[in-house]
mmCIF file of C-alpha atoms and ligand atoms in Angstrom:
data_model
loop_
_atom_site.group_PDB
_atom_site.id
_atom_site.type_symbol
_atom_site.label_atom_id
_atom_site.label_comp_id
_atom_site.label_asym_id
_atom_site.label_seq_id
_atom_site.Cartn_x
_atom_site.Cartn_y
_atom_site.Cartn_z
ATOM 1 C CA MET F 1 -127.709 72.518 66.114
ATOM 2 C CA VAL F 2 -124.356 72.110 64.357
ATOM 3 C CA ALA F 3 -122.497 71.903 67.676
ATOM 4 C CA GLU F 4 -124.886 69.248 69.009
ATOM 5 C CA ASN F 5 -124.638 67.233 65.814
ATOM 6 C CA LEU F 6 -120.851 67.385 65.883
ATOM 7 C CA GLU F 7 -120.857 66.198 69.474
ATOM 8 C CA GLN F 8 -123.092 63.265 68.543
ATOM 9 C CA VAL F 9 -120.911 62.269 65.583
ATOM 10 C CA ARG F 10 -117.794 62.451 67.757
ATOM 11 C CA LYS F 11 -119.466 60.207 70.341
ATOM 12 C CA ASN F 12 -120.420 57.709 67.659
ATOM 13 C CA ILE F 13 -116.835 57.652 66.385
ATOM 14 C CA GLU F 14 -115.551 57.077 69.909
ATOM 15 C CA LEU F 15 -117.979 54.212 70.354
ATOM 16 C CA ALA F 16 -116.993 52.629 67.042
ATOM 17 C CA CYS F 17 -113.331 52.943 68.043
ATOM 18 C CA LYS F 18 -114.039 51.274 71.354
ATOM 19 C CA GLU F 19 -115.800 48.403 69.608
ATOM 20 C CA ALA F 20 -112.807 47.943 67.324
ATOM 21 C CA GLY F 21 -110.149 48.433 70.002
ATOM 22 C CA ARG F 22 -108.902 51.593 68.319
ATOM 23 C CA ASP F 23 -107.756 54.927 69.715
ATOM 24 C CA PRO F 24 -110.195 57.711 68.705
ATOM 25 C CA LYS F 25 -107.175 59.953 68.128
ATOM 26 C CA GLU F 26 -106.463 57.886 65.009
ATOM 27 C CA VAL F 27 -109.676 59.127 63.380
ATOM 28 C CA THR F 28 -110.052 62.611 61.903
ATOM 29 C CA LEU F 29 -113.605 63.849 61.457
ATOM 30 C CA ILE F 30 -113.948 65.944 58.317
ATOM 31 C CA SER F 31 -116.971 68.252 58.373
ATOM 32 C CA VAL F 32 -118.288 68.134 54.805
ATOM 33 C CA SER F 33 -119.597 71.646 54.308
ATOM 34 C CA LYS F 34 -120.367 71.742 50.572
ATOM 35 C CA THR F 35 -123.392 73.916 49.707
ATOM 36 C CA LYS F 36 -123.525 75.215 53.306
ATOM 37 C CA PRO F 37 -123.137 78.897 54.203
ATOM 38 C CA VAL F 38 -120.012 80.225 55.883
ATOM 39 C CA SER F 39 -122.030 80.962 59.049
ATOM 40 C CA MET F 40 -122.615 77.242 59.529
ATOM 41 C CA LEU F 41 -118.951 76.434 58.972
ATOM 42 C CA GLN F 42 -118.118 79.052 61.591
ATOM 43 C CA GLU F 43 -120.466 77.275 64.017
ATOM 44 C CA ALA F 44 -118.645 74.002 63.411
ATOM 45 C CA TYR F 45 -115.317 75.799 63.806
ATOM 46 C CA ASP F 46 -116.441 77.270 67.112
ATOM 47 C CA ALA F 47 -117.399 73.765 68.230
ATOM 48 C CA GLY F 48 -113.846 72.624 67.506
ATOM 49 C CA SER F 49 -113.878 71.443 63.901
ATOM 50 C CA ARG F 50 -110.689 72.288 61.984
ATOM 51 C CA ASP F 51 -111.080 69.920 59.011
ATOM 52 C CA PHE F 52 -113.610 70.839 56.330
ATOM 53 C CA GLY F 53 -114.430 68.956 53.144
ATOM 54 C CA GLU F 54 -115.587 70.621 49.925
ATOM 55 C CA ASN F 55 -116.133 69.200 46.453
ATOM 56 C CA LYS F 56 -116.022 72.312 44.270
ATOM 57 C CA VAL F 57 -112.979 74.446 43.547
ATOM 58 C CA GLN F 58 -115.013 77.660 43.301
ATOM 59 C CA GLU F 59 -116.620 77.040 46.679
ATOM 60 C CA ILE F 60 -113.245 76.474 48.330
ATOM 61 C CA MET F 61 -111.930 79.714 46.839
ATOM 62 C CA ASP F 62 -114.992 81.610 48.078
ATOM 63 C CA LYS F 63 -114.917 80.200 51.585
ATOM 64 C CA VAL F 64 -111.209 80.163 52.416
ATOM 65 C CA PRO F 65 -110.792 83.951 52.830
ATOM 66 C CA GLN F 66 -113.951 84.213 54.956
ATOM 67 C CA LEU F 67 -112.897 81.738 57.635
ATOM 68 C CA PRO F 68 -110.009 81.290 60.093
ATOM 69 C CA SER F 69 -106.671 80.421 58.561
ATOM 70 C CA ASP F 70 -106.003 77.370 60.723
ATOM 71 C CA ILE F 71 -108.704 75.375 58.926
ATOM 72 C CA ARG F 72 -107.478 72.376 56.954
ATOM 73 C CA TRP F 73 -109.408 72.250 53.683
ATOM 74 C CA HIS F 74 -109.976 68.861 52.085
ATOM 75 C CA MET F 75 -110.768 68.598 48.392
ATOM 76 C CA ILE F 76 -113.029 65.538 48.295
ATOM 77 C CA GLY F 77 -114.757 65.961 44.926
ATOM 78 C CA HIS F 78 -113.774 65.198 41.365
ATOM 79 C CA LEU F 79 -111.019 67.610 40.379
ATOM 80 C CA GLN F 80 -110.765 68.995 36.847
ATOM 81 C CA ARG F 81 -107.221 69.491 35.652
ATOM 82 C CA ASN F 82 -107.770 73.107 34.562
ATOM 83 C CA LYS F 83 -108.792 74.029 38.121
ATOM 84 C CA VAL F 84 -105.881 72.478 39.986
ATOM 85 C CA LYS F 85 -103.942 75.742 39.893
ATOM 86 C CA TYR F 86 -106.534 77.553 42.006
ATOM 87 C CA ILE F 87 -106.370 75.237 45.007
ATOM 88 C CA VAL F 88 -102.987 73.553 44.926
ATOM 89 C CA ASP F 89 -101.619 75.831 47.648
ATOM 90 C CA LYS F 90 -104.871 76.140 49.619
ATOM 91 C CA VAL F 91 -105.828 72.572 50.484
ATOM 92 C CA ALA F 92 -104.364 70.303 53.141
ATOM 93 C CA LEU F 93 -105.223 67.122 51.265
ATOM 94 C CA ILE F 94 -106.644 66.189 47.862
ATOM 95 C CA HIS F 95 -108.689 62.989 48.348
ATOM 96 C CA SER F 96 -109.627 62.465 44.723
ATOM 97 C CA VAL F 97 -106.603 61.690 42.568
ATOM 98 C CA ASP F 98 -107.874 59.181 40.040
ATOM 99 C CA SER F 99 -105.607 59.416 36.999
ATOM 100 C CA LEU F 100 -101.997 59.874 35.994
ATOM 101 C CA ARG F 101 -102.905 62.978 33.974
ATOM 102 C CA LEU F 102 -104.458 64.641 37.024
ATOM 103 C CA ALA F 103 -101.389 63.733 39.107
ATOM 104 C CA GLU F 104 -99.141 65.226 36.418
ATOM 105 C CA THR F 105 -101.094 68.481 36.513
ATOM 106 C CA ILE F 106 -100.926 68.618 40.311
ATOM 107 C CA GLU F 107 -97.172 67.994 40.122
ATOM 108 C CA HIS F 108 -96.749 70.782 37.591
ATOM 109 C CA GLU F 109 -98.781 73.353 39.547
ATOM 110 C CA ALA F 110 -97.288 72.351 42.899
ATOM 111 C CA ALA F 111 -93.795 72.847 41.500
ATOM 112 C CA LYS F 112 -94.788 76.339 40.308
ATOM 113 C CA HIS F 113 -96.008 77.221 43.799
ATOM 114 C CA SER F 114 -93.044 75.471 45.470
ATOM 115 C CA VAL F 115 -95.311 73.278 47.588
ATOM 116 C CA THR F 116 -95.620 69.547 48.125
ATOM 117 C CA VAL F 117 -99.219 68.415 47.926
ATOM 118 C CA PRO F 118 -100.461 65.522 50.053
ATOM 119 C CA VAL F 119 -102.923 63.361 48.110
ATOM 120 C CA LEU F 120 -105.023 60.218 48.383
ATOM 121 C CA ILE F 121 -105.762 57.897 45.498
ATOM 122 C CA GLU F 122 -109.498 57.497 44.929
ATOM 123 C CA VAL F 123 -110.596 53.900 44.458
ATOM 124 C CA ASN F 124 -113.986 52.910 43.089
ATOM 125 C CA VAL F 125 -114.020 49.707 45.122
ATOM 126 C CA ALA F 126 -117.655 48.987 44.353
ATOM 127 C CA GLN F 127 -117.066 49.652 40.626
ATOM 128 C CA GLU F 128 -120.145 51.856 40.358
ATOM 129 C CA GLU F 129 -120.559 53.314 36.869
ATOM 130 C CA SER F 130 -121.636 56.688 38.236
ATOM 131 C CA LYS F 131 -118.514 57.215 40.352
ATOM 132 C CA PHE F 132 -114.988 58.350 39.739
ATOM 133 C CA GLY F 133 -111.990 56.450 41.008
ATOM 134 C CA LEU F 134 -109.641 53.719 39.883
ATOM 135 C CA LYS F 135 -110.417 50.054 39.805
ATOM 136 C CA THR F 136 -108.721 48.188 42.634
ATOM 137 C CA GLU F 137 -106.354 46.444 40.223
ATOM 138 C CA GLU F 138 -105.236 49.781 38.707
ATOM 139 C CA VAL F 139 -104.149 51.389 41.960
ATOM 140 C CA LEU F 140 -100.686 49.941 42.447
ATOM 141 C CA SER F 141 -99.367 51.025 39.067
ATOM 142 C CA LEU F 142 -100.632 54.597 39.542
ATOM 143 C CA VAL F 143 -99.067 54.711 43.004
ATOM 144 C CA GLU F 144 -95.758 53.499 41.573
ATOM 145 C CA SER F 145 -95.812 56.189 38.878
ATOM 146 C CA VAL F 146 -96.778 59.061 41.171
ATOM 147 C CA ALA F 147 -94.238 57.984 43.808
ATOM 148 C CA SER F 148 -91.467 59.576 41.766
ATOM 149 C CA PHE F 149 -93.180 62.986 41.560
ATOM 150 C CA PRO F 150 -91.202 65.373 43.787
ATOM 151 C CA HIS F 151 -94.117 67.721 44.590
ATOM 152 C CA ILE F 152 -96.774 65.120 45.406
ATOM 153 C CA HIS F 153 -96.854 62.917 48.466
ATOM 154 C CA ILE F 154 -99.258 59.977 48.511
ATOM 155 C CA GLU F 155 -100.687 59.563 52.009
ATOM 156 C CA GLY F 156 -103.197 56.767 51.424
ATOM 157 C CA LEU F 157 -106.473 55.802 49.775
ATOM 158 C CA MET F 158 -110.032 57.099 49.585
ATOM 159 C CA THR F 159 -113.314 55.534 48.527
ATOM 160 C CA ILE F 160 -116.921 56.614 48.202
ATOM 161 C CA ALA F 161 -119.052 53.622 49.104
ATOM 162 C CA PRO F 162 -122.479 53.113 47.514
ATOM 163 C CA TYR F 163 -125.563 54.645 49.052
ATOM 164 C CA VAL F 164 -127.185 51.859 51.047
ATOM 165 C CA GLU F 165 -130.006 51.569 53.573
ATOM 166 C CA ASP F 166 -128.049 49.255 55.852
ATOM 167 C CA PRO F 167 -124.437 50.358 56.483
ATOM 168 C CA GLU F 168 -123.445 46.723 57.030
ATOM 169 C CA GLU F 169 -123.742 46.313 53.271
ATOM 170 C CA ASN F 170 -120.657 48.509 52.886
ATOM 171 C CA ARG F 171 -118.478 46.673 55.411
ATOM 172 C CA GLY F 172 -116.965 44.508 52.679
ATOM 173 C CA ILE F 173 -116.083 47.613 50.618
ATOM 174 C CA PHE F 174 -114.245 49.173 53.562
ATOM 175 C CA ARG F 175 -112.415 45.895 54.223
ATOM 176 C CA GLN F 176 -111.297 45.731 50.606
ATOM 177 C CA LEU F 177 -109.890 49.274 50.724
ATOM 178 C CA LYS F 178 -108.071 48.500 53.979
ATOM 179 C CA LYS F 179 -106.617 45.322 52.499
ATOM 180 C CA LEU F 180 -105.466 47.178 49.395
ATOM 181 C CA SER F 181 -103.703 49.786 51.534
ATOM 182 C CA VAL F 182 -101.987 47.091 53.609
ATOM 183 C CA ASP F 183 -100.862 45.282 50.443
ATOM 184 C CA ILE F 184 -99.442 48.484 48.951
ATOM 185 C CA ALA F 185 -97.787 49.506 52.240
ATOM 186 C CA ALA F 186 -96.044 46.115 52.315
ATOM 187 C CA LYS F 187 -94.252 47.043 49.098
ATOM 188 C CA ASN F 188 -92.410 49.841 50.904
ATOM 189 C CA ILE F 189 -92.465 52.161 47.915
ATOM 190 C CA ASN F 190 -90.231 55.170 48.348
ATOM 191 C CA ASN F 191 -92.109 58.447 48.998
ATOM 192 C CA VAL F 192 -95.429 56.608 49.499
ATOM 193 C CA ASN F 193 -97.341 56.457 52.744
ATOM 194 C CA MET F 194 -100.446 54.317 53.242
ATOM 195 C CA SER F 195 -101.408 55.651 56.653
ATOM 196 C CA VAL F 196 -104.601 57.476 55.621
ATOM 197 C CA LEU F 197 -107.835 55.668 54.796
ATOM 198 C CA SER F 198 -110.581 58.153 53.929
ATOM 199 C CA MET F 199 -113.844 56.221 54.007
ATOM 200 C CA GLY F 200 -117.266 56.505 55.618
ATOM 201 C CA MET F 201 -119.984 59.165 55.281
ATOM 202 C CA THR F 202 -123.106 60.020 57.285
ATOM 203 C CA GLY F 203 -124.799 56.694 56.568
ATOM 204 C CA ASP F 204 -121.914 54.375 57.291
ATOM 205 C CA TYR F 205 -119.028 56.073 59.121
ATOM 206 C CA GLN F 206 -119.257 53.909 62.243
ATOM 207 C CA VAL F 207 -118.796 50.767 60.144
ATOM 208 C CA ALA F 208 -115.927 52.461 58.266
ATOM 209 C CA VAL F 209 -114.229 53.291 61.579
ATOM 210 C CA GLN F 210 -114.614 49.698 62.739
ATOM 211 C CA GLU F 211 -112.870 48.650 59.523
ATOM 212 C CA GLY F 212 -109.952 51.037 59.891
ATOM 213 C CA ALA F 213 -110.937 54.465 58.545
ATOM 214 C CA THR F 214 -108.555 57.209 59.670
ATOM 215 C CA MET F 215 -110.675 59.954 58.068
ATOM 216 C CA VAL F 216 -114.451 60.014 57.896
ATOM 217 C CA ARG F 217 -116.294 62.569 55.762
ATOM 218 C CA VAL F 218 -119.582 63.565 57.375
ATOM 219 C CA GLY F 219 -121.859 66.212 55.877
ATOM 220 C CA THR F 220 -125.558 65.616 56.456
ATOM 221 C CA GLY F 221 -124.940 64.252 59.960
ATOM 222 C CA ILE F 222 -123.392 67.590 60.979
ATOM 223 C CA PHE F 223 -125.012 70.265 58.809
ATOM 224 C CA GLY F 224 -128.329 68.627 57.887
ATOM 225 C CA GLU F 225 -129.704 67.817 54.451
ATOM 226 C CA ARG F 226 -128.275 69.693 51.484
ATOM 227 C CA ASN F 227 -130.495 71.705 49.191
ATOM 228 C CA TYR F 228 -128.899 71.740 45.758
ATOM 229 C CA ALA F 229 -131.607 73.998 44.347
ATOM 230 C CA VAL F 230 -130.279 77.114 46.047
HETATM 231 C C1 LIG Y 301 -120.943 64.980 50.026
HETATM 232 C C2 LIG Y 301 -119.825 64.034 50.317
HETATM 233 C C3 LIG Y 301 -119.673 63.430 51.579
HETATM 234 C C4 LIG Y 301 -120.632 63.647 52.739
HETATM 235 O O1 LIG Y 301 -121.848 62.989 52.503
HETATM 236 P P1 LIG Y 301 -122.954 62.866 53.650
HETATM 237 O O2 LIG Y 301 -123.724 61.664 53.267
HETATM 238 O O3 LIG Y 301 -123.740 64.115 53.628
HETATM 239 O O4 LIG Y 301 -122.236 62.681 54.937
HETATM 240 C C5 LIG Y 301 -118.583 62.605 51.771
HETATM 241 N N1 LIG Y 301 -117.688 62.374 50.788
HETATM 242 C C6 LIG Y 301 -117.796 62.921 49.573
HETATM 243 C C7 LIG Y 301 -116.779 62.632 48.537
HETATM 244 C C8 LIG Y 301 -118.876 63.767 49.292
HETATM 245 O O5 LIG Y 301 -118.969 64.304 48.070
#
């Protein structure tokens, strides 16, 4: 089931790339495996997935030692500062940097571990109360501050779009994030890259790809519905 789903999602990404005149190689599919058992992640791995997204520090720590070491782990959930130390040397990318204080903690822990941590800045483009992330107009100043941190490298931006019935409703959100990344890239800030745009989930990843996503985060579409009760 997982292998078939992955194949379908990959085909949909290819199609969306074709429609937008993009090369599918520009888009990384992140298999969002939160709440799912290691056996299902192994199935996705066997079907070629090497990028996995998790939103809880404890779950990353549990899963990492049980799975192959060439997996790139993506921290996509809200990150508490007191937990940074547990994952700073285990994840390939932190998608959810949303404050200077969090960036300072990552810098501090990364320095201790002698690593440089690639991060994305999370933007709450839709300004939903229930979601984390900076307001669009706050992003540039955070980027400028974090740019000088020697153990953090900003790679781009991330957003979680609202849950909508019709993915077209989120097209404007994706366009706004793309525009923001282009505007920031144009400033040529030292030590800042704007090449990654992490946007699009099961309900809207094709639209996100059409609008320039370079990473899509798909959970339900690969692993099925999540059951938070277990
Ligand atoms: C859970 C989650 C996803 C995946 O959501 P699906 O709708 O299941 O594809 C993507 N991004 C983030 C930040 C998530 O927490």
